[in-house]
């Protein structure tokens, strides 16, 4: 025995194939690697797929959100409604415009809560960020009816044909841990000519994607049907193999999920992390921390988010997982249950 086990199963991993390598190599050989025709073609592909009048690639999802909020007029003293159950980047984008995040609770099923947003509106509200978190889509209709412009954050939910954006703007992330990747990168879409023009003017100063990244993005975009099929197959496998009580909550939202995350509840996170980690399998919480806790606020106004943070375990479900890795994840969850998780 060498004592060397199989390689770790990471929680996220980009799915890079020979097609991606060939596309990037082609771009390299062309010597046109700065922002140029590949970026323009990627933006055209994305606008077409998403059904948006304008698509502007950016250096990150955070930059896309910042540019969207800035173009919608968020200025110092303004409030932007943001869910507490989200990564810090969303609050950072609001602050980048000089705005103040007005944090609200979420709804069960990892969804945005229109009632919580409505209760948070006030004279200083300039925009609402509706986050489609963890791959789960929330119907924007009740948010759009509230009045302030809605920016839909699709950074964790790339399935535009199924879930087309309907707000004043939408943002996406192409980070290596996201649904499709350009290494780092993002996208802002809008039907509003003035919003697009302001965001594009700003991005010319602050930077965006290169052709090298766009070449990778276009190759990844072309394979989205394969990504979706693989995610669906992995989810089916988990649903069949894992005890029902761990998957009931996720199963309830599955028809509104594009499968970015596979979420377990009813299992102790710390035990799962310890036992799975010892077997080389990485698991995460749904989010690492709640924004209101980072801001030093009490849990009382955010009971659903506090409950979701405590109960949600995200297991590897990225499309690059091979069958033996999926089996190792299942065995790790079973071992954690045996260890009392
Ligand atoms: C919901 C959400 N919004 C925005 C972002 C920011 O995206 P990026 O990492 O590309 O800046 C992330 C990334 O973690 C995210 O999960």
Short mmCIF file of N, CA, C and O and ligand atoms in Angstrom, two decimals, residues 60-63 86-87 89-90 131 153 155-156 173-175 178 185, ligand 1:
data_model
loop_
_atom_site.label_atom_id
_atom_site.label_comp_id
_atom_site.label_asym_id
_atom_site.label_seq_id
_atom_site.Cartn_x
_atom_site.Cartn_y
_atom_site.Cartn_z
N UNK A 60 -16.00 40.71 -13.16
CA UNK A 60 -16.54 39.81 -12.12
C UNK A 60 -18.04 40.05 -11.98
O UNK A 60 -18.57 41.06 -12.48
N UNK A 61 -18.69 39.14 -11.25
CA UNK A 61 -20.09 39.36 -10.92
C UNK A 61 -20.25 40.58 -10.02
O UNK A 61 -21.22 41.33 -10.14
N UNK A 62 -19.30 40.76 -9.13
CA UNK A 62 -19.35 41.92 -8.22
C UNK A 62 -19.30 43.22 -9.03
O UNK A 62 -20.07 44.15 -8.77
N UNK A 63 -18.42 43.26 -10.03
CA UNK A 63 -18.34 44.47 -10.85
C UNK A 63 -19.63 44.67 -11.64
O UNK A 63 -20.11 45.81 -11.78
N UNK A 86 -26.56 35.69 1.75
CA UNK A 86 -25.84 35.85 0.48
C UNK A 86 -24.38 36.17 0.79
O UNK A 86 -24.05 36.57 1.92
N UNK A 87 -23.53 36.03 -0.22
CA UNK A 87 -22.11 36.30 0.03
C UNK A 87 -21.85 37.81 0.16
O UNK A 87 -22.63 38.63 -0.33
N UNK A 89 -19.94 39.75 -1.32
CA UNK A 89 -19.73 40.51 -2.56
C UNK A 89 -20.94 41.39 -2.90
O UNK A 89 -20.79 42.48 -3.45
N UNK A 90 -22.14 40.91 -2.56
CA UNK A 90 -23.35 41.66 -2.91
C UNK A 90 -23.41 42.98 -2.11
O UNK A 90 -23.67 44.05 -2.67
N UNK A 131 -31.84 37.97 -5.33
CA UNK A 131 -30.80 36.96 -5.54
C UNK A 131 -31.45 35.60 -5.79
O UNK A 131 -32.23 35.11 -4.96
N UNK A 153 -29.90 38.95 -9.43
CA UNK A 153 -28.56 38.40 -9.28
C UNK A 153 -28.62 36.90 -9.61
O UNK A 153 -29.11 36.10 -8.82
N UNK A 155 -25.87 35.16 -10.27
CA UNK A 155 -24.48 34.69 -10.19
C UNK A 155 -24.38 33.21 -9.86
O UNK A 155 -23.40 32.56 -10.21
N UNK A 156 -25.41 32.67 -9.18
CA UNK A 156 -25.38 31.24 -8.83
C UNK A 156 -26.43 30.45 -9.62
O UNK A 156 -26.69 29.29 -9.27
N UNK A 173 -22.16 35.71 -12.83
CA UNK A 173 -20.73 35.55 -12.52
C UNK A 173 -20.15 34.40 -13.34
O UNK A 173 -20.80 33.35 -13.48
N UNK A 174 -18.95 34.61 -13.84
CA UNK A 174 -18.23 33.55 -14.56
C UNK A 174 -16.97 33.16 -13.80
O UNK A 174 -15.96 32.76 -14.39
N UNK A 175 -17.00 33.29 -12.49
CA UNK A 175 -15.89 32.87 -11.64
C UNK A 175 -15.69 31.35 -11.79
O UNK A 175 -16.63 30.63 -12.15
N UNK A 178 -18.33 29.03 -10.46
CA UNK A 178 -19.74 29.26 -10.84
C UNK A 178 -20.21 28.32 -11.95
O UNK A 178 -19.51 27.38 -12.31
N UNK A 185 -14.87 36.62 -14.10
CA UNK A 185 -15.63 37.39 -15.07
C UNK A 185 -17.08 37.51 -14.65
O UNK A 185 -17.51 36.91 -13.66
C1 LIG B 1 -25.08 35.60 -5.31
C2 LIG B 1 -23.75 36.16 -5.72
N1 LIG B 1 -23.69 37.42 -6.19
C3 LIG B 1 -22.51 37.95 -6.60
C4 LIG B 1 -21.33 37.25 -6.53
C5 LIG B 1 -20.04 37.89 -6.97
O1 LIG B 1 -19.53 37.25 -8.11
P1 LIG B 1 -17.94 37.29 -8.41
O2 LIG B 1 -17.27 36.31 -7.52
O3 LIG B 1 -17.83 36.92 -9.85
O4 LIG B 1 -17.50 38.69 -8.15
C6 LIG B 1 -21.35 35.96 -6.03
C7 LIG B 1 -20.08 35.18 -5.93
O5 LIG B 1 -19.73 34.61 -4.97
C8 LIG B 1 -22.58 35.39 -5.61
O6 LIG B 1 -22.64 34.14 -5.11
#
